Amino acid sequence: MTERAFDAAGHVVRERWLQDYVDADGVTRCRWVEARFKYNAREQLVSVEQTHLASPDQPGVVISAAQRVAELEYDVFGRLEREKALNLRNPHLVTS
């Protein structure tokens, strides 16, 4: 099951879906995972955040707060210039 929310211009600003997981007691449970999308004044996607990502430092631990997972940059003509995939383990390391 997936739900989407749109802004007045018709852009997807939030998408959430159900995700199964196994808790510490070995019981399979279900939770909502959410992605949030932000746009600039030119209606271009500039960032993506996602909730319930795996902790980079603690195996089996989930970060429930939203984490930025992508940033997009555009040149003065509106062309995609750079897409950054952010690294939660080492924030100084960026893949573009």
Tab-separated table of N, CA, C and O in Angstrom:
chain	number	residue	atom	x	y	z
A	1	MET	N	0.838	-1.160	0.000
A	1	MET	CA	0.000	0.000	0.000
A	1	MET	C	0.890	1.232	0.000
A	1	MET	O	1.803	1.349	0.801
A	2	THR	N	0.630	2.153	-0.904
A	2	THR	CA	1.391	3.391	-1.008
A	2	THR	C	0.436	4.569	-1.031
A	2	THR	O	-0.589	4.524	-1.705
A	3	GLU	N	0.790	5.617	-0.294
A	3	GLU	CA	0.007	6.852	-0.291
A	3	GLU	C	0.903	7.989	-0.753
A	3	GLU	O	2.085	8.027	-0.408
A	4	ARG	N	0.335	8.918	-1.524
A	4	ARG	CA	1.088	10.076	-2.003
A	4	ARG	C	0.339	11.359	-1.685
A	4	ARG	O	-0.875	11.392	-1.747
A	5	ALA	N	1.100	12.415	-1.388
A	5	ALA	CA	0.527	13.744	-1.174
A	5	ALA	C	1.157	14.679	-2.206
A	5	ALA	O	2.350	14.559	-2.523
A	6	PHE	N	0.376	15.599	-2.714
A	6	PHE	CA	0.820	16.501	-3.772
A	6	PHE	C	0.678	17.949	-3.331
A	6	PHE	O	-0.211	18.277	-2.535
A	7	ASP	N	1.522	18.821	-3.879
A	7	ASP	CA	1.354	20.248	-3.621
A	7	ASP	C	0.376	20.828	-4.655
A	7	ASP	O	-0.154	20.106	-5.504
A	8	ALA	N	0.151	22.136	-4.586
A	8	ALA	CA	-0.820	22.778	-5.475
A	8	ALA	C	-0.416	22.689	-6.946
A	8	ALA	O	-1.277	22.712	-7.832
A	9	ALA	N	0.886	22.554	-7.208
A	9	ALA	CA	1.369	22.450	-8.590
A	9	ALA	C	1.338	21.013	-9.111
A	9	ALA	O	1.658	20.760	-10.267
A	10	GLY	N	0.978	20.067	-8.255
A	10	GLY	CA	0.883	18.672	-8.681
A	10	GLY	C	2.137	17.853	-8.445
A	10	GLY	O	2.217	16.708	-8.888
A	11	HIS	N	3.119	18.398	-7.738
A	11	HIS	CA	4.343	17.649	-7.439
A	11	HIS	C	4.125	16.741	-6.235
A	11	HIS	O	3.463	17.131	-5.276
A	12	VAL	N	4.721	15.580	-6.282
A	12	VAL	CA	4.679	14.686	-5.126
A	12	VAL	C	5.556	15.310	-4.042
A	12	VAL	O	6.734	15.581	-4.266
A	13	VAL	N	4.987	15.574	-2.879
A	13	VAL	CA	5.761	16.134	-1.767
A	13	VAL	C	5.969	15.113	-0.657
A	13	VAL	O	6.871	15.257	0.158
A	14	ARG	N	5.134	14.081	-0.638
A	14	ARG	CA	5.278	13.028	0.369
A	14	ARG	C	4.772	11.729	-0.217
A	14	ARG	O	3.757	11.686	-0.893
A	15	GLU	N	5.516	10.681	0.057
A	15	GLU	CA	5.097	9.343	-0.349
A	15	GLU	C	5.382	8.437	0.835
A	15	GLU	O	6.455	8.510	1.429
A	16	ARG	N	4.412	7.630	1.207
A	16	ARG	CA	4.654	6.690	2.296
A	16	ARG	C	4.108	5.327	1.924
A	16	ARG	O	3.149	5.205	1.169
A	17	TRP	N	4.756	4.315	2.483
A	17	TRP	CA	4.373	2.941	2.177
A	17	TRP	C	4.573	2.087	3.417
A	17	TRP	O	5.312	2.437	4.330
A	18	LEU	N	3.876	0.973	3.433
A	18	LEU	CA	4.003	0.021	4.539
A	18	LEU	C	5.211	-0.880	4.308
A	18	LEU	O	5.437	-1.349	3.193
A	19	GLN	N	5.961	-1.101	5.363
A	19	GLN	CA	7.148	-1.939	5.277
A	19	GLN	C	7.115	-2.948	6.418
A	19	GLN	O	6.897	-2.578	7.572
A	20	ASP	N	7.312	-4.206	6.087
A	20	ASP	CA	7.402	-5.238	7.113
A	20	ASP	C	8.805	-5.239	7.706
A	20	ASP	O	9.782	-4.941	7.018
A	21	TYR	N	8.894	-5.554	8.983
A	21	TYR	CA	10.181	-5.689	9.648
A	21	TYR	C	10.041	-6.691	10.795
A	21	TYR	O	8.937	-7.010	11.209
A	22	VAL	N	11.158	-7.163	11.255
A	22	VAL	CA	11.173	-8.108	12.374
A	22	VAL	C	11.706	-7.371	13.588
A	22	VAL	O	12.807	-6.806	13.550
A	23	ASP	N	10.942	-7.356	14.679
A	23	ASP	CA	11.371	-6.638	15.886
A	23	ASP	C	12.370	-7.477	16.687
A	23	ASP	O	12.726	-8.592	16.295
A	24	ALA	N	12.810	-6.933	17.809
A	24	ALA	CA	13.833	-7.589	18.633
A	24	ALA	C	13.379	-8.935	19.187
A	24	ALA	O	14.200	-9.793	19.508
A	25	ASP	N	12.060	-9.143	19.283
A	25	ASP	CA	11.525	-10.414	19.781
A	25	ASP	C	11.300	-11.433	18.667
A	25	ASP	O	10.782	-12.508	18.914
A	26	GLY	N	11.651	-11.068	17.437
A	26	GLY	CA	11.479	-11.977	16.310
A	26	GLY	C	10.085	-11.954	15.711
A	26	GLY	O	9.747	-12.801	14.887
A	27	VAL	N	9.272	-10.978	16.102
A	27	VAL	CA	7.904	-10.864	15.599
A	27	VAL	C	7.891	-9.966	14.369
A	27	VAL	O	8.497	-8.894	14.370
A	28	THR	N	7.216	-10.405	13.317
A	28	THR	CA	7.100	-9.590	12.116
A	28	THR	C	6.034	-8.529	12.338
A	28	THR	O	4.914	-8.830	12.732
A	29	ARG	N	6.410	-7.292	12.102
A	29	ARG	CA	5.496	-6.162	12.290
A	29	ARG	C	5.494	-5.318	11.023
A	29	ARG	O	6.227	-5.580	10.095
A	30	CYS	N	4.667	-4.292	11.046
A	30	CYS	CA	4.524	-3.423	9.883
A	30	CYS	C	4.633	-1.968	10.347
A	30	CYS	O	4.159	-1.615	11.422
A	31	ARG	N	5.264	-1.112	9.549
A	31	ARG	CA	5.374	0.312	9.893
A	31	ARG	C	5.319	1.140	8.607
A	31	ARG	O	5.593	0.661	7.516
A	32	TRP	N	4.972	2.415	8.789
A	32	TRP	CA	4.975	3.340	7.659
A	32	TRP	C	6.390	3.881	7.466
A	32	TRP	O	7.044	4.290	8.414
A	33	VAL	N	6.835	3.900	6.234
A	33	VAL	CA	8.101	4.525	5.845
A	33	VAL	C	7.727	5.683	4.928
A	33	VAL	O	6.843	5.548	4.078
A	34	GLU	N	8.387	6.819	5.125
A	34	GLU	CA	7.983	8.016	4.397
A	34	GLU	C	9.155	8.647	3.663
A	34	GLU	O	10.264	8.709	4.188
A	35	ALA	N	8.898	9.121	2.454
A	35	ALA	CA	9.861	9.915	1.688
A	35	ALA	C	9.251	11.292	1.480
A	35	ALA	O	8.052	11.413	1.212
A	36	ARG	N	10.084	12.325	1.638
A	36	ARG	CA	9.620	13.701	1.450
A	36	ARG	C	10.451	14.349	0.357
A	36	ARG	O	11.670	14.183	0.307
A	37	PHE	N	9.790	15.090	-0.497
A	37	PHE	CA	10.425	15.707	-1.654
A	37	PHE	C	10.272	17.225	-1.558
A	37	PHE	O	9.183	17.713	-1.276
A	38	LYS	N	11.377	17.950	-1.803
A	38	LYS	CA	11.336	19.415	-1.765
A	38	LYS	C	11.726	19.963	-3.127
A	38	LYS	O	12.606	19.421	-3.804
A	39	TYR	N	11.074	21.071	-3.498
A	39	TYR	CA	11.265	21.685	-4.807
A	39	TYR	C	11.684	23.140	-4.647
A	39	TYR	O	11.367	23.785	-3.648
A	40	ASN	N	12.362	23.673	-5.660
A	40	ASN	CA	12.737	25.082	-5.640
A	40	ASN	C	11.665	25.915	-6.353
A	40	ASN	O	10.640	25.380	-6.775
A	41	ALA	N	11.916	27.215	-6.486
A	41	ALA	CA	10.940	28.122	-7.110
A	41	ALA	C	10.720	27.796	-8.589
A	41	ALA	O	9.680	28.158	-9.148
A	42	ARG	N	11.655	27.087	-9.209
A	42	ARG	CA	11.516	26.690	-10.613
A	42	ARG	C	10.837	25.327	-10.752
A	42	ARG	O	10.824	24.749	-11.811
A	43	GLU	N	10.307	24.821	-9.646
A	43	GLU	CA	9.607	23.538	-9.608
A	43	GLU	C	10.516	22.353	-9.919
A	43	GLU	O	10.087	21.345	-10.464
A	44	GLN	N	11.776	22.468	-9.533
A	44	GLN	CA	12.739	21.392	-9.724
A	44	GLN	C	12.986	20.705	-8.379
A	44	GLN	O	13.117	21.370	-7.355
A	45	LEU	N	13.069	19.410	-8.407
A	45	LEU	CA	13.352	18.644	-7.201
A	45	LEU	C	14.742	19.008	-6.700
A	45	LEU	O	15.712	18.982	-7.465
A	46	VAL	N	14.854	19.376	-5.410
A	46	VAL	CA	16.156	19.759	-4.858
A	46	VAL	C	16.623	18.846	-3.721
A	46	VAL	O	17.816	18.788	-3.443
A	47	SER	N	15.700	18.147	-3.059
A	47	SER	CA	16.149	17.232	-2.004
A	47	SER	C	15.105	16.154	-1.742
A	47	SER	O	13.918	16.335	-1.997
A	48	VAL	N	15.613	15.031	-1.223
A	48	VAL	CA	14.766	13.899	-0.853
A	48	VAL	C	15.191	13.460	0.545
A	48	VAL	O	16.380	13.306	0.819
A	49	GLU	N	14.210	13.277	1.412
A	49	GLU	CA	14.446	12.753	2.761
A	49	GLU	C	13.657	11.465	2.918
A	49	GLU	O	12.602	11.310	2.307
A	50	GLN	N	14.180	10.567	3.751
A	50	GLN	CA	13.469	9.312	3.992
A	50	GLN	C	13.563	8.929	5.458
A	50	GLN	O	14.577	9.166	6.110
A	51	THR	N	12.493	8.335	5.978
A	51	THR	CA	12.471	7.876	7.359
A	51	THR	C	12.797	6.386	7.423
A	51	THR	O	12.776	5.691	6.416
A	52	HIS	N	13.090	5.922	8.624
A	52	HIS	CA	13.318	4.506	8.927
A	52	HIS	C	14.455	3.883	8.101
A	52	HIS	O	14.323	2.806	7.540
A	53	LEU	N	15.567	4.597	8.066
A	53	LEU	CA	16.756	4.045	7.416
A	53	LEU	C	17.575	3.264	8.436
A	53	LEU	O	17.546	3.551	9.629
A	54	ALA	N	18.325	2.296	7.959
A	54	ALA	CA	19.181	1.514	8.842
A	54	ALA	C	20.298	2.400	9.394
A	54	ALA	O	20.842	3.244	8.685
A	55	SER	N	20.623	2.200	10.647
A	55	SER	CA	21.714	2.943	11.264
A	55	SER	C	23.033	2.489	10.653
A	55	SER	O	23.297	1.295	10.558
A	56	PRO	N	23.890	3.439	10.250
A	56	PRO	CA	25.168	3.039	9.664
A	56	PRO	C	26.162	2.501	10.689
A	56	PRO	O	27.116	1.828	10.330
A	57	ASP	N	25.927	2.802	11.965
A	57	ASP	CA	26.878	2.409	13.001
A	57	ASP	C	26.431	1.249	13.877
A	57	ASP	O	27.242	0.644	14.548
A	58	GLN	N	25.126	0.973	13.899
A	58	GLN	CA	24.596	-0.046	14.797
A	58	GLN	C	23.739	-1.035	14.012
A	58	GLN	O	22.596	-0.727	13.668
A	59	PRO	N	24.258	-2.204	13.708
A	59	PRO	CA	23.482	-3.194	12.968
A	59	PRO	C	22.171	-3.513	13.667
A	59	PRO	O	22.114	-3.649	14.886
A	60	GLY	N	21.103	-3.581	12.906
A	60	GLY	CA	19.792	-3.920	13.439
A	60	GLY	C	19.036	-2.742	14.017
A	60	GLY	O	17.896	-2.885	14.439
A	61	VAL	N	19.638	-1.565	14.038
A	61	VAL	CA	18.988	-0.369	14.583
A	61	VAL	C	18.486	0.485	13.428
A	61	VAL	O	19.156	0.641	12.411
A	62	VAL	N	17.294	1.039	13.612
A	62	VAL	CA	16.675	1.865	12.573
A	62	VAL	C	16.571	3.303	13.071
A	62	VAL	O	16.211	3.544	14.220
A	63	ILE	N	16.904	4.244	12.202
A	63	ILE	CA	16.753	5.667	12.506
A	63	ILE	C	15.366	6.077	12.026
A	63	ILE	O	15.099	6.098	10.822
A	64	SER	N	14.479	6.388	12.947
A	64	SER	CA	13.105	6.694	12.552
A	64	SER	C	12.936	8.118	12.038
A	64	SER	O	12.023	8.399	11.265
A	65	ALA	N	13.805	9.029	12.441
A	65	ALA	CA	13.712	10.423	11.982
A	65	ALA	C	14.083	10.522	10.504
A	65	ALA	O	14.845	9.707	9.980
A	66	ALA	N	13.546	11.530	9.846
A	66	ALA	CA	13.846	11.740	8.424
A	66	ALA	C	15.320	12.086	8.242
A	66	ALA	O	15.879	12.890	8.982
A	67	GLN	N	15.950	11.454	7.260
A	67	GLN	CA	17.348	11.694	6.908
A	67	GLN	C	17.410	12.119	5.450
A	67	GLN	O	16.772	11.502	4.598
A	68	ARG	N	18.186	13.149	5.168
A	68	ARG	CA	18.339	13.561	3.772
A	68	ARG	C	19.156	12.507	3.039
A	68	ARG	O	20.230	12.131	3.478
A	69	VAL	N	18.640	12.015	1.929
A	69	VAL	CA	19.329	10.966	1.172
A	69	VAL	C	19.805	11.445	-0.194
A	69	VAL	O	20.630	10.792	-0.822
A	70	ALA	N	19.290	12.583	-0.661
A	70	ALA	CA	19.718	13.089	-1.963
A	70	ALA	C	19.540	14.596	-2.026
A	70	ALA	O	18.611	15.148	-1.440
A	71	GLU	N	20.468	15.243	-2.744
A	71	GLU	CA	20.369	16.667	-3.049
A	71	GLU	C	20.645	16.836	-4.528
A	71	GLU	O	21.537	16.187	-5.073
A	72	LEU	N	19.887	17.703	-5.161
A	72	LEU	CA	20.068	17.953	-6.587
A	72	LEU	C	20.368	19.432	-6.798
A	72	LEU	O	19.739	20.290	-6.172
A	73	GLU	N	21.339	19.724	-7.671
A	73	GLU	CA	21.731	21.098	-7.962
A	73	GLU	C	21.595	21.341	-9.457
A	73	GLU	O	21.865	20.451	-10.270
A	74	TYR	N	21.220	22.568	-9.797
A	74	TYR	CA	20.968	22.930	-11.189
A	74	TYR	C	21.820	24.128	-11.579
A	74	TYR	O	22.151	24.969	-10.741
A	75	ASP	N	22.159	24.213	-12.862
A	75	ASP	CA	22.895	25.378	-13.337
A	75	ASP	C	21.914	26.531	-13.587
A	75	ASP	O	20.706	26.383	-13.372
A	76	VAL	N	22.418	27.679	-14.033
A	76	VAL	CA	21.573	28.866	-14.219
A	76	VAL	C	20.523	28.670	-15.307
A	76	VAL	O	19.535	29.403	-15.363
A	77	PHE	N	20.720	27.685	-16.165
A	77	PHE	CA	19.760	27.395	-17.232
A	77	PHE	C	18.719	26.359	-16.806
A	77	PHE	O	17.856	25.980	-17.597
A	78	GLY	N	18.815	25.878	-15.574
A	78	GLY	CA	17.848	24.921	-15.067
A	78	GLY	C	18.170	23.476	-15.381
A	78	GLY	O	17.348	22.593	-15.145
A	79	ARG	N	19.378	23.232	-15.867
A	79	ARG	CA	19.772	21.857	-16.182
A	79	ARG	C	20.392	21.212	-14.942
A	79	ARG	O	21.117	21.856	-14.196
A	80	LEU	N	20.089	19.949	-14.748
A	80	LEU	CA	20.657	19.220	-13.624
A	80	LEU	C	22.173	19.210	-13.754
A	80	LEU	O	22.723	18.762	-14.758
A	81	GLU	N	22.829	19.742	-12.731
A	81	GLU	CA	24.284	19.848	-12.763
A	81	GLU	C	24.936	18.789	-11.878
A	81	GLU	O	25.963	18.230	-12.211
A	82	ARG	N	24.303	18.527	-10.724
A	82	ARG	CA	24.883	17.570	-9.792
A	82	ARG	C	23.782	16.928	-8.973
A	82	ARG	O	22.852	17.585	-8.539
A	83	GLU	N	23.919	15.633	-8.779
A	83	GLU	CA	23.030	14.900	-7.884
A	83	GLU	C	23.905	14.246	-6.826
A	83	GLU	O	24.805	13.481	-7.155
A	84	LYS	N	23.650	14.584	-5.569
A	84	LYS	CA	24.457	14.061	-4.478
A	84	LYS	C	23.678	13.005	-3.714
A	84	LYS	O	22.550	13.240	-3.309
A	85	ALA	N	24.303	11.865	-3.527
A	85	ALA	CA	23.762	10.829	-2.651
A	85	ALA	C	24.541	10.950	-1.352
A	85	ALA	O	25.758	10.783	-1.324
A	86	LEU	N	23.859	11.286	-0.274
A	86	LEU	CA	24.547	11.544	0.982
A	86	LEU	C	24.847	10.254	1.722
A	86	LEU	O	24.081	9.301	1.694
A	87	ASN	N	25.964	10.264	2.408
A	87	ASN	CA	26.454	9.108	3.140
A	87	ASN	C	26.189	9.337	4.626
A	87	ASN	O	26.771	10.233	5.230
A	88	LEU	N	25.319	8.549	5.240
A	88	LEU	CA	24.988	8.743	6.651
A	88	LEU	C	26.121	8.339	7.581
A	88	LEU	O	26.241	8.844	8.683
A	89	ARG	N	26.947	7.428	7.156
A	89	ARG	CA	28.053	6.969	8.011
A	89	ARG	C	29.156	8.004	8.094
A	89	ARG	O	29.753	8.231	9.134
A	90	ASN	N	29.466	8.634	6.983
A	90	ASN	CA	30.508	9.648	6.932
A	90	ASN	C	29.957	10.836	6.157
A	90	ASN	O	30.054	10.881	4.936
A	91	PRO	N	29.367	11.819	6.836
A	91	PRO	CA	28.713	12.933	6.150
A	91	PRO	C	29.644	13.763	5.267
A	91	PRO	O	29.191	14.491	4.407
A	92	HIS	N	30.960	13.640	5.477
A	92	HIS	CA	31.911	14.402	4.666
A	92	HIS	C	32.172	13.722	3.324
A	92	HIS	O	32.729	14.332	2.418
A	93	LEU	N	31.766	12.469	3.197
A	93	LEU	CA	31.919	11.733	1.942
A	93	LEU	C	30.626	11.856	1.166
A	93	LEU	O	29.561	11.493	1.642
A	94	VAL	N	30.707	12.408	-0.042
A	94	VAL	CA	29.539	12.611	-0.884
A	94	VAL	C	29.773	11.965	-2.225
A	94	VAL	O	30.826	12.133	-2.831
A	95	THR	N	28.808	11.218	-2.715
A	95	THR	CA	28.878	10.624	-4.047
A	95	THR	C	28.050	11.476	-4.975
A	95	THR	O	26.908	11.782	-4.690
A	96	SER	N	28.650	11.893	-6.083
A	96	SER	CA	27.895	12.713	-7.027
A	96	SER	C	28.072	12.196	-8.437
A	96	SER	O	28.870	11.364	-8.710
